[in-house]
Amino acid sequence: YWSVDKFVDKLENYPQIQQAADLLSKNEVVAFPTETVYGLGGNAKDNQAVEKIFAAKGRPSDNPLIIHIAGQIQLTDFVEDISAHAQLLMSRFWPGPLTIIFPLKKGFLSSKATAGLETVAVRMPDHPVAMAILKASGLPIAAPSANRSGKPSPTTALHVKEDLDGRIAGIVDGGPTGVGVESTVIDCTSEIPVILRPGGVTKEQLEEVVGEVHVDPALADEKEAPKSPGMKYRHYAPDAPLYLIDGTREDIQRLINEQHREGRKVGVLTTAENEAFYDADYIYACGERDRLETVASSIYEALRSFNKQDVDLIYSEMFPNEGVGNAIMNRLLKAAGQRVIKG
Ligand code: TXA
Ligand code: MG
């Protein structure tokens, strides 16, 4: 476990970064911060390294990993073709929280990293620690979020420790991540790009660059089969059942009162604006409603915090389904197993 100050100069010369890069070169797995969430990195060219990632997370092997790179030049090793849309998106959003799906050029990466698919997901993270490790290792690094499968993604090194202590070779602590939700995944193998997972880059931002953008219908309708394998799993769930309340704070308080009469303890996920309004057993104020990026940056910390509280169930407010609110609502609905109560 090494702590690194992301603001120091020449980070790539720091021994902690070198140690992490050495472990990756030896096909060990190491957690490190990105601007979205902490990732669990491994050499994407090596089957055994990739197997260690799946084993540490308890992740189903049919769910492919995102390949992290430090420079676009690395794409020539394992990407068959870069479309005009993909090029525009890379120029505008890399480094940054956008993962692009390309046609895979076979033979270079471990086929376990791509789960045997004909396509590959790639991103260039916008975080000095992640970039320093990628550069020092010189490898394409497969890195899913560094949580146990099904748990909320980790936004601090402590979250990683809670989930993976003893299961991985190391954790590089670079402080809390910024964006707080994972990268947006966009498929650029079709004529019109398709968002497979909403995330740190919004649909509105993408449309400014490439015009029309489609959204995988599975994101709006749980009966559709998602094109991104990872989107079909239950995810991000706290231990106590979570319900999203489509109503006012008065509706939520009324539901809390009903639960209290039955003798149950209730947690509430709200924002700074409404925090003082509620009478409940545990209240988590997650950012500010009128600045949704502050909600995104603490949503996973919020979900994890309920596991340390004695609550029988959790009620959450809902958020506008626009901008980064797309990603927040997508994660909350998954965490709630799609349970929404009309207030
Ligand atoms: O922000 C992020 O993207 C973080 C940080 C660590 O970079 N990583 C992350 O990885 O969220 P992970 O493994 O938790 O999520 C990867 C998602 C999954 O939903 C997976 O199914 C999808 O990307 N994916 C990977 N390769 C794909 C492909 N070829 N086609 C469609 N979806 C793919
Ligand atoms: Mg994940």
CSV table of C-alpha atoms and ligand atoms in Angstrom, one decimal:
chain,number,residue,atom,x,y,z
A,1,TYR,CA,0.0,0.0,0.0
A,2,TRP,CA,1.6,3.2,-1.2
A,3,SER,CA,0.5,6.8,-0.9
A,4,VAL,CA,1.3,9.2,-3.7
A,5,ASP,CA,0.7,13.0,-3.9
A,6,LYS,CA,-0.8,13.5,-7.3
A,7,PHE,CA,0.4,17.1,-7.4
A,8,VAL,CA,4.2,16.4,-7.3
A,9,ASP,CA,6.4,17.0,-10.3
A,10,LYS,CA,7.8,14.1,-12.4
A,11,LEU,CA,5.5,11.6,-10.7
A,12,GLU,CA,6.9,8.8,-13.0
A,13,ASN,CA,10.2,9.0,-11.1
A,14,TYR,CA,8.6,8.2,-7.8
A,15,PRO,CA,9.5,4.9,-6.3
A,16,GLN,CA,5.9,4.1,-5.5
A,17,ILE,CA,5.0,4.5,-9.2
A,18,GLN,CA,8.0,2.4,-10.2
A,19,GLN,CA,7.0,-0.3,-7.8
A,20,ALA,CA,3.5,-0.4,-9.2
A,21,ALA,CA,4.8,-0.5,-12.7
A,22,ASP,CA,7.3,-3.3,-11.8
A,23,LEU,CA,4.5,-5.4,-10.3
A,24,LEU,CA,2.4,-4.9,-13.5
A,25,SER,CA,5.3,-6.0,-15.6
A,26,LYS,CA,5.5,-9.1,-13.5
A,27,ASN,CA,1.8,-9.8,-14.3
A,28,GLU,CA,0.7,-8.9,-10.8
A,29,VAL,CA,-2.5,-6.8,-10.2
A,30,VAL,CA,-2.4,-3.3,-8.6
A,31,ALA,CA,-5.1,-0.8,-7.8
A,32,PHE,CA,-4.6,2.8,-8.7
A,33,PRO,CA,-6.7,6.0,-8.9
A,34,THR,CA,-8.2,7.4,-12.1
A,35,GLU,CA,-10.3,10.5,-12.5
A,36,THR,CA,-13.5,8.4,-12.4
A,37,VAL,CA,-13.1,5.5,-9.8
A,38,TYR,CA,-10.1,3.4,-8.7
A,39,GLY,CA,-9.1,0.7,-11.2
A,40,LEU,CA,-7.6,-2.7,-10.6
A,41,GLY,CA,-4.9,-2.9,-13.3
A,42,GLY,CA,-3.2,-5.8,-14.9
A,43,ASN,CA,-1.1,-6.4,-18.0
A,44,ALA,CA,-3.7,-6.7,-20.8
A,45,LYS,CA,-1.4,-8.8,-22.9
A,46,ASP,CA,-1.1,-11.6,-20.4
A,47,ASN,CA,-3.8,-14.2,-19.7
A,48,GLN,CA,-2.6,-14.9,-16.1
A,49,ALA,CA,-2.6,-11.2,-15.2
A,50,VAL,CA,-6.1,-10.9,-16.6
A,51,GLU,CA,-7.3,-14.0,-14.7
A,52,LYS,CA,-6.0,-12.5,-11.5
A,53,ILE,CA,-8.2,-9.4,-12.1
A,54,PHE,CA,-11.3,-11.5,-12.6
A,55,ALA,CA,-10.4,-13.7,-9.6
A,56,ALA,CA,-9.8,-10.8,-7.2
A,57,LYS,CA,-13.0,-9.1,-8.1
A,58,GLY,CA,-15.1,-12.3,-8.3
A,59,ARG,CA,-16.1,-11.0,-11.8
A,60,PRO,CA,-17.9,-13.2,-14.4
A,61,SER,CA,-15.4,-14.0,-17.2
A,62,ASP,CA,-17.9,-13.0,-19.9
A,63,ASN,CA,-17.7,-9.4,-18.9
A,64,PRO,CA,-14.8,-7.7,-20.9
A,65,LEU,CA,-12.4,-5.2,-19.4
A,66,ILE,CA,-11.5,-1.6,-20.5
A,67,ILE,CA,-7.9,-1.3,-21.8
A,68,HIS,CA,-6.1,1.8,-20.5
A,69,ILE,CA,-3.4,3.5,-22.6
A,70,ALA,CA,-1.1,6.5,-22.2
A,71,GLY,CA,-1.0,7.5,-25.9
A,72,GLN,CA,-3.1,7.0,-29.0
A,73,ILE,CA,-0.1,5.4,-30.8
A,74,GLN,CA,-0.7,2.2,-28.7
A,75,LEU,CA,-4.0,1.7,-30.5
A,76,THR,CA,-2.2,0.5,-33.7
A,77,ASP,CA,-1.2,-2.7,-31.8
A,78,PHE,CA,-4.7,-3.9,-31.1
A,79,VAL,CA,-7.3,-1.8,-32.9
A,80,GLU,CA,-8.3,-2.8,-36.5
A,81,ASP,CA,-9.8,0.5,-37.6
A,82,ILE,CA,-10.3,4.0,-36.2
A,83,SER,CA,-13.5,5.6,-37.6
A,84,ALA,CA,-13.8,9.3,-38.2
A,85,HIS,CA,-16.2,9.6,-35.2
A,86,ALA,CA,-13.8,7.8,-33.0
A,87,GLN,CA,-11.0,10.1,-34.0
A,88,LEU,CA,-13.1,13.2,-33.3
A,89,LEU,CA,-14.1,11.8,-29.9
A,90,MET,CA,-10.5,11.0,-28.9
A,91,SER,CA,-9.3,14.4,-29.9
A,92,ARG,CA,-11.9,16.1,-27.8
A,93,PHE,CA,-12.3,13.9,-24.7
A,94,TRP,CA,-9.0,12.0,-24.2
A,95,PRO,CA,-7.5,12.0,-21.7
A,96,GLY,CA,-10.8,11.9,-19.9
A,97,PRO,CA,-13.8,9.8,-18.8
A,98,LEU,CA,-14.8,8.4,-22.2
A,99,THR,CA,-14.3,4.7,-23.2
A,100,ILE,CA,-14.5,4.0,-26.9
A,101,ILE,CA,-15.4,0.6,-28.5
A,102,PHE,CA,-13.3,-0.2,-31.5
A,103,PRO,CA,-13.0,-3.3,-33.8
A,104,LEU,CA,-10.4,-5.6,-32.3
A,105,LYS,CA,-7.2,-6.5,-34.1
A,106,LYS,CA,-6.6,-10.0,-32.8
A,107,GLY,CA,-3.4,-11.5,-31.4
A,108,PHE,CA,-1.9,-8.8,-29.3
A,109,LEU,CA,-4.1,-8.6,-26.2
A,110,SER,CA,-5.2,-11.5,-24.0
A,111,SER,CA,-8.5,-12.7,-25.4
A,112,LYS,CA,-9.6,-13.0,-21.7
A,113,ALA,CA,-9.4,-9.2,-21.4
A,114,THR,CA,-11.8,-8.8,-24.3
A,115,ALA,CA,-13.9,-11.8,-23.2
A,116,GLY,CA,-13.5,-13.3,-26.7
A,117,LEU,CA,-15.4,-10.5,-28.4
A,118,GLU,CA,-14.5,-9.0,-31.8
A,119,THR,CA,-14.4,-5.5,-30.3
A,120,VAL,CA,-12.3,-3.8,-27.6
A,121,ALA,CA,-13.0,-1.0,-25.1
A,122,VAL,CA,-10.2,1.6,-24.7
A,123,ARG,CA,-9.7,4.7,-22.6
A,124,MET,CA,-7.0,7.2,-21.7
A,125,PRO,CA,-7.5,8.3,-18.1
A,126,ASP,CA,-7.1,11.9,-17.0
A,127,HIS,CA,-5.3,11.4,-13.8
A,128,PRO,CA,-1.6,12.0,-13.1
A,129,VAL,CA,-1.1,8.9,-11.1
A,130,ALA,CA,-2.8,6.6,-13.6
A,131,MET,CA,-0.9,8.2,-16.4
A,132,ALA,CA,2.4,7.9,-14.6
A,133,ILE,CA,1.8,4.2,-14.0
A,134,LEU,CA,0.8,3.6,-17.6
A,135,LYS,CA,3.9,5.4,-18.9
A,136,ALA,CA,6.3,3.7,-16.5
A,137,SER,CA,4.9,0.2,-17.3
A,138,GLY,CA,4.8,0.9,-21.1
A,139,LEU,CA,1.9,-1.7,-21.2
A,140,PRO,CA,-1.7,-1.6,-22.2
A,141,ILE,CA,-3.4,-2.0,-18.8
A,142,ALA,CA,-6.8,-3.8,-18.4
A,143,ALA,CA,-8.5,-2.1,-15.5
A,144,PRO,CA,-12.1,-2.6,-14.2
A,145,SER,CA,-13.3,-0.8,-11.2
A,146,ALA,CA,-11.3,-2.0,-8.1
A,147,ASN,CA,-14.3,-3.3,-6.2
A,148,ARG,CA,-15.7,-6.8,-5.5
A,149,SER,CA,-18.2,-7.5,-8.2
A,150,GLY,CA,-21.6,-6.2,-7.3
A,151,LYS,CA,-20.4,-3.7,-4.7
A,152,PRO,CA,-20.4,0.1,-5.3
A,153,SER,CA,-17.3,1.2,-7.2
A,154,PRO,CA,-14.4,2.6,-5.2
A,155,THR,CA,-13.7,6.3,-5.1
A,156,THR,CA,-11.0,6.1,-2.3
A,157,ALA,CA,-8.1,3.8,-1.6
A,158,LEU,CA,-10.0,2.8,1.6
A,159,HIS,CA,-12.9,1.5,-0.5
A,160,VAL,CA,-10.4,-0.6,-2.4
A,161,LYS,CA,-8.9,-1.9,0.8
A,162,GLU,CA,-12.4,-2.8,2.2
A,163,ASP,CA,-13.1,-4.9,-0.8
A,164,LEU,CA,-9.8,-6.3,-2.0
A,165,ASP,CA,-7.3,-6.3,0.9
A,166,GLY,CA,-5.2,-9.5,0.7
A,167,ARG,CA,-6.4,-10.4,-2.8
A,168,ILE,CA,-4.2,-8.0,-4.8
A,169,ALA,CA,-0.4,-7.1,-4.9
A,170,GLY,CA,-0.9,-3.4,-4.0
A,171,ILE,CA,-2.9,-0.2,-3.8
A,172,VAL,CA,-1.6,3.2,-4.9
A,173,ASP,CA,-3.4,5.8,-2.9
A,174,GLY,CA,-3.8,9.1,-4.8
A,175,GLY,CA,-6.6,10.5,-2.7
A,176,PRO,CA,-10.3,10.5,-3.6
A,177,THR,CA,-11.2,10.4,-7.3
A,178,GLY,CA,-12.9,13.4,-8.9
A,179,VAL,CA,-15.7,12.5,-11.3
A,180,GLY,CA,-17.0,9.7,-9.0
A,181,VAL,CA,-18.9,7.7,-11.6
A,182,GLU,CA,-17.3,5.5,-14.3
A,183,SER,CA,-16.4,6.6,-17.8
A,184,THR,CA,-19.1,6.8,-20.5
A,185,VAL,CA,-18.9,3.8,-22.8
A,186,ILE,CA,-19.6,4.6,-26.5
A,187,ASP,CA,-19.6,2.1,-29.3
A,188,CYS,CA,-18.1,3.6,-32.4
A,189,THR,CA,-18.2,0.5,-34.6
A,190,SER,CA,-21.6,1.4,-36.0
A,191,GLU,CA,-22.4,4.3,-38.4
A,192,ILE,CA,-24.1,6.3,-35.6
A,193,PRO,CA,-22.3,6.0,-32.2
A,194,VAL,CA,-24.2,4.3,-29.4
A,195,ILE,CA,-23.9,5.0,-25.7
A,196,LEU,CA,-23.7,1.7,-23.9
A,197,ARG,CA,-23.1,3.1,-20.4
A,198,PRO,CA,-23.8,6.7,-19.3
A,199,GLY,CA,-20.9,8.2,-17.3
A,200,GLY,CA,-18.5,11.1,-16.9
A,201,VAL,CA,-19.0,12.5,-20.4
A,202,THR,CA,-22.6,13.5,-21.0
A,203,LYS,CA,-24.7,12.7,-24.1
A,204,GLU,CA,-25.0,16.4,-24.7
A,205,GLN,CA,-21.2,16.8,-24.8
A,206,LEU,CA,-20.9,13.9,-27.2
A,207,GLU,CA,-23.5,15.2,-29.6
A,208,GLU,CA,-21.7,18.5,-29.8
A,209,VAL,CA,-18.8,16.7,-31.3
A,210,VAL,CA,-20.3,13.9,-33.5
A,211,GLY,CA,-23.9,15.0,-34.0
A,212,GLU,CA,-26.5,12.3,-33.6
A,213,VAL,CA,-25.8,9.8,-30.8
A,214,HIS,CA,-28.0,6.8,-30.0
A,215,VAL,CA,-28.5,5.3,-26.5
A,216,ASP,CA,-28.6,1.5,-26.1
A,217,PRO,CA,-32.4,0.8,-25.6
A,218,ALA,CA,-31.5,-1.5,-22.8
A,219,LEU,CA,-30.6,1.5,-20.7
A,220,ALA,CA,-34.2,2.7,-20.7
A,221,ASP,CA,-35.9,-0.7,-20.7
A,222,GLU,CA,-34.8,-3.5,-18.4
A,223,LYS,CA,-36.4,-6.1,-20.7
A,224,GLU,CA,-33.9,-5.4,-23.5
A,225,ALA,CA,-30.6,-7.2,-23.6
A,226,PRO,CA,-27.8,-4.7,-23.1
A,227,LYS,CA,-25.0,-4.5,-25.7
A,228,SER,CA,-22.4,-3.9,-23.0
A,229,PRO,CA,-22.1,-7.2,-21.1
A,230,GLY,CA,-21.4,-5.5,-17.8
A,231,MET,CA,-24.7,-3.7,-17.8
A,232,LYS,CA,-26.8,-6.9,-17.3
A,233,TYR,CA,-25.5,-7.6,-13.8
A,234,ARG,CA,-26.9,-6.3,-10.5
A,235,HIS,CA,-24.4,-3.7,-9.3
A,236,TYR,CA,-23.5,-1.1,-6.8
A,237,ALA,CA,-25.9,-2.4,-4.2
A,238,PRO,CA,-25.7,-1.6,-0.5
A,239,ASP,CA,-26.5,-4.4,1.9
A,240,ALA,CA,-29.9,-3.0,2.9
A,241,PRO,CA,-32.6,-2.8,0.2
A,242,LEU,CA,-32.7,0.5,-1.6
A,243,TYR,CA,-35.8,2.2,-3.0
A,244,LEU,CA,-35.9,5.2,-5.2
A,245,ILE,CA,-38.9,7.5,-4.4
A,246,ASP,CA,-40.5,9.3,-7.3
A,247,GLY,CA,-42.1,12.0,-5.3
A,248,THR,CA,-41.5,15.0,-3.0
A,249,ARG,CA,-39.6,15.0,0.3
A,250,GLU,CA,-42.9,15.1,2.1
A,251,ASP,CA,-43.8,11.8,0.3
A,252,ILE,CA,-40.5,10.3,1.5
A,253,GLN,CA,-41.0,11.5,5.1
A,254,ARG,CA,-44.5,9.9,5.1
A,255,LEU,CA,-43.0,6.6,3.9
A,256,ILE,CA,-40.3,6.8,6.6
A,257,ASN,CA,-43.0,7.4,9.2
A,258,GLU,CA,-44.9,4.3,8.0
A,259,GLN,CA,-41.7,2.2,8.4
A,260,HIS,CA,-41.1,3.6,11.8
A,261,ARG,CA,-44.5,2.5,13.0
A,262,GLU,CA,-43.5,-1.0,11.9
A,263,GLY,CA,-40.4,-0.7,14.0
A,264,ARG,CA,-37.9,-0.5,11.1
A,265,LYS,CA,-34.9,1.7,10.9
A,266,VAL,CA,-34.7,3.8,7.7
A,267,GLY,CA,-31.7,5.5,6.0
A,268,VAL,CA,-32.2,8.4,3.5
A,269,LEU,CA,-30.1,9.4,0.6
A,270,THR,CA,-30.6,13.1,0.0
A,271,THR,CA,-28.7,16.2,-0.9
A,272,ALA,CA,-27.5,19.3,1.1
A,273,GLU,CA,-30.7,21.2,0.2
A,274,ASN,CA,-33.0,18.6,1.9
A,275,GLU,CA,-30.8,17.2,4.6
A,276,ALA,CA,-32.3,19.1,7.6
A,277,PHE,CA,-35.9,18.3,6.5
A,278,TYR,CA,-35.9,14.6,7.3
A,279,ASP,CA,-36.5,12.7,10.5
A,280,ALA,CA,-34.8,9.3,9.9
A,281,ASP,CA,-32.3,6.9,11.5
A,282,TYR,CA,-29.5,7.8,9.2
A,283,ILE,CA,-29.2,10.6,6.6
A,284,TYR,CA,-26.6,11.0,3.9
A,285,ALA,CA,-26.4,14.3,2.1
A,286,CYS,CA,-24.8,13.5,-1.2
A,287,GLY,CA,-23.6,16.7,-2.8
A,288,GLU,CA,-25.9,19.5,-4.0
A,289,ARG,CA,-28.9,19.0,-6.2
A,290,ASP,CA,-28.3,22.1,-8.3
A,291,ARG,CA,-24.7,20.9,-9.1
A,292,LEU,CA,-25.1,17.3,-10.2
A,293,GLU,CA,-21.4,16.8,-10.6
A,294,THR,CA,-21.1,17.0,-6.7
A,295,VAL,CA,-23.7,14.3,-6.4
A,296,ALA,CA,-21.8,12.1,-8.9
A,297,SER,CA,-18.6,12.5,-7.0
A,298,SER,CA,-20.0,11.2,-3.8
A,299,ILE,CA,-22.7,8.7,-4.9
A,300,TYR,CA,-20.6,5.6,-4.3
A,301,GLU,CA,-19.3,6.9,-0.9
A,302,ALA,CA,-23.0,7.5,-0.1
A,303,LEU,CA,-24.1,3.9,-1.1
A,304,ARG,CA,-21.1,2.4,0.9
A,305,SER,CA,-21.8,4.5,4.0
A,306,PHE,CA,-25.2,2.8,4.6
A,307,ASN,CA,-23.4,-0.5,5.1
A,308,LYS,CA,-21.8,0.9,8.3
A,309,GLN,CA,-25.2,1.9,9.7
A,310,ASP,CA,-27.9,0.0,11.4
A,311,VAL,CA,-30.7,0.5,8.9
A,312,ASP,CA,-33.3,-2.0,7.6
A,313,LEU,CA,-34.0,-0.2,4.3
A,314,ILE,CA,-32.9,2.9,2.4
A,315,TYR,CA,-35.0,5.5,0.6
A,316,SER,CA,-33.4,7.7,-2.0
A,317,GLU,CA,-34.4,10.9,-3.8
A,318,MET,CA,-34.3,10.8,-7.6
A,319,PHE,CA,-32.3,13.1,-9.9
A,320,PRO,CA,-33.0,14.8,-13.2
A,321,ASN,CA,-32.2,12.4,-16.1
A,322,GLU,CA,-30.0,14.9,-17.9
A,323,GLY,CA,-26.3,15.7,-18.1
A,324,VAL,CA,-24.3,13.6,-15.5
A,325,GLY,CA,-27.8,12.9,-14.0
A,326,ASN,CA,-28.0,10.1,-16.6
A,327,ALA,CA,-25.1,8.3,-15.0
A,328,ILE,CA,-26.3,9.0,-11.4
A,329,MET,CA,-29.9,7.6,-12.2
A,330,ASN,CA,-28.4,4.6,-14.1
A,331,ARG,CA,-26.3,3.7,-11.0
A,332,LEU,CA,-29.0,4.4,-8.5
A,333,LEU,CA,-31.6,2.3,-10.4
A,334,LYS,CA,-29.1,-0.6,-10.6
A,335,ALA,CA,-28.3,-0.3,-6.9
A,336,ALA,CA,-32.0,-0.4,-6.2
A,337,GLY,CA,-32.6,-3.4,-8.4
A,338,GLN,CA,-34.9,-1.0,-10.5
A,339,ARG,CA,-37.3,-0.6,-7.5
A,340,VAL,CA,-39.1,2.8,-7.8
A,341,ILE,CA,-41.9,3.8,-5.4
A,342,LYS,CA,-44.4,6.4,-6.7
A,343,GLY,CA,-44.8,9.0,-3.9
B,1,TXA,O1,-14.2,4.8,-15.4
B,1,TXA,C1,-14.0,3.6,-15.8
B,1,TXA,O2,-14.3,3.2,-16.9
B,1,TXA,C2,-13.4,2.6,-14.8
B,1,TXA,C3,-11.9,3.1,-14.5
B,1,TXA,C4,-11.2,2.2,-13.7
B,1,TXA,O3,-11.3,3.3,-15.8
B,1,TXA,N1,-13.4,1.3,-15.3
B,1,TXA,C5,-14.6,0.6,-15.3
B,1,TXA,O4,-14.4,-0.7,-15.8
B,1,TXA,O5,-15.6,1.0,-15.0
B,1,TXA,P1,-15.5,-1.9,-15.6
B,1,TXA,O6,-14.8,-3.1,-16.0
B,1,TXA,O7,-16.0,-1.8,-14.2
B,1,TXA,O8,-16.6,-1.5,-16.6
B,1,TXA,C6,-16.3,-1.8,-18.0
B,1,TXA,C7,-17.6,-1.8,-18.8
B,1,TXA,C8,-18.4,-3.0,-18.5
B,1,TXA,O9,-19.8,-2.6,-18.5
B,1,TXA,C9,-18.2,-3.9,-19.8
B,1,TXA,O10,-19.2,-4.8,-20.1
B,1,TXA,C10,-18.0,-2.8,-20.9
B,1,TXA,O11,-17.3,-1.8,-20.2
B,1,TXA,N2,-17.2,-3.3,-22.0
B,1,TXA,C11,-15.9,-3.6,-22.0
B,1,TXA,N3,-15.5,-4.1,-23.3
B,1,TXA,C12,-16.6,-4.0,-24.0
B,1,TXA,C13,-16.9,-4.3,-25.4
B,1,TXA,N4,-16.0,-4.7,-26.2
B,1,TXA,N5,-18.2,-4.0,-25.9
B,1,TXA,C14,-19.1,-3.6,-25.0
B,1,TXA,N6,-18.9,-3.2,-23.7
B,1,TXA,C15,-17.7,-3.5,-23.2
B,2,MG,MG,-17.3,-1.8,-12.5
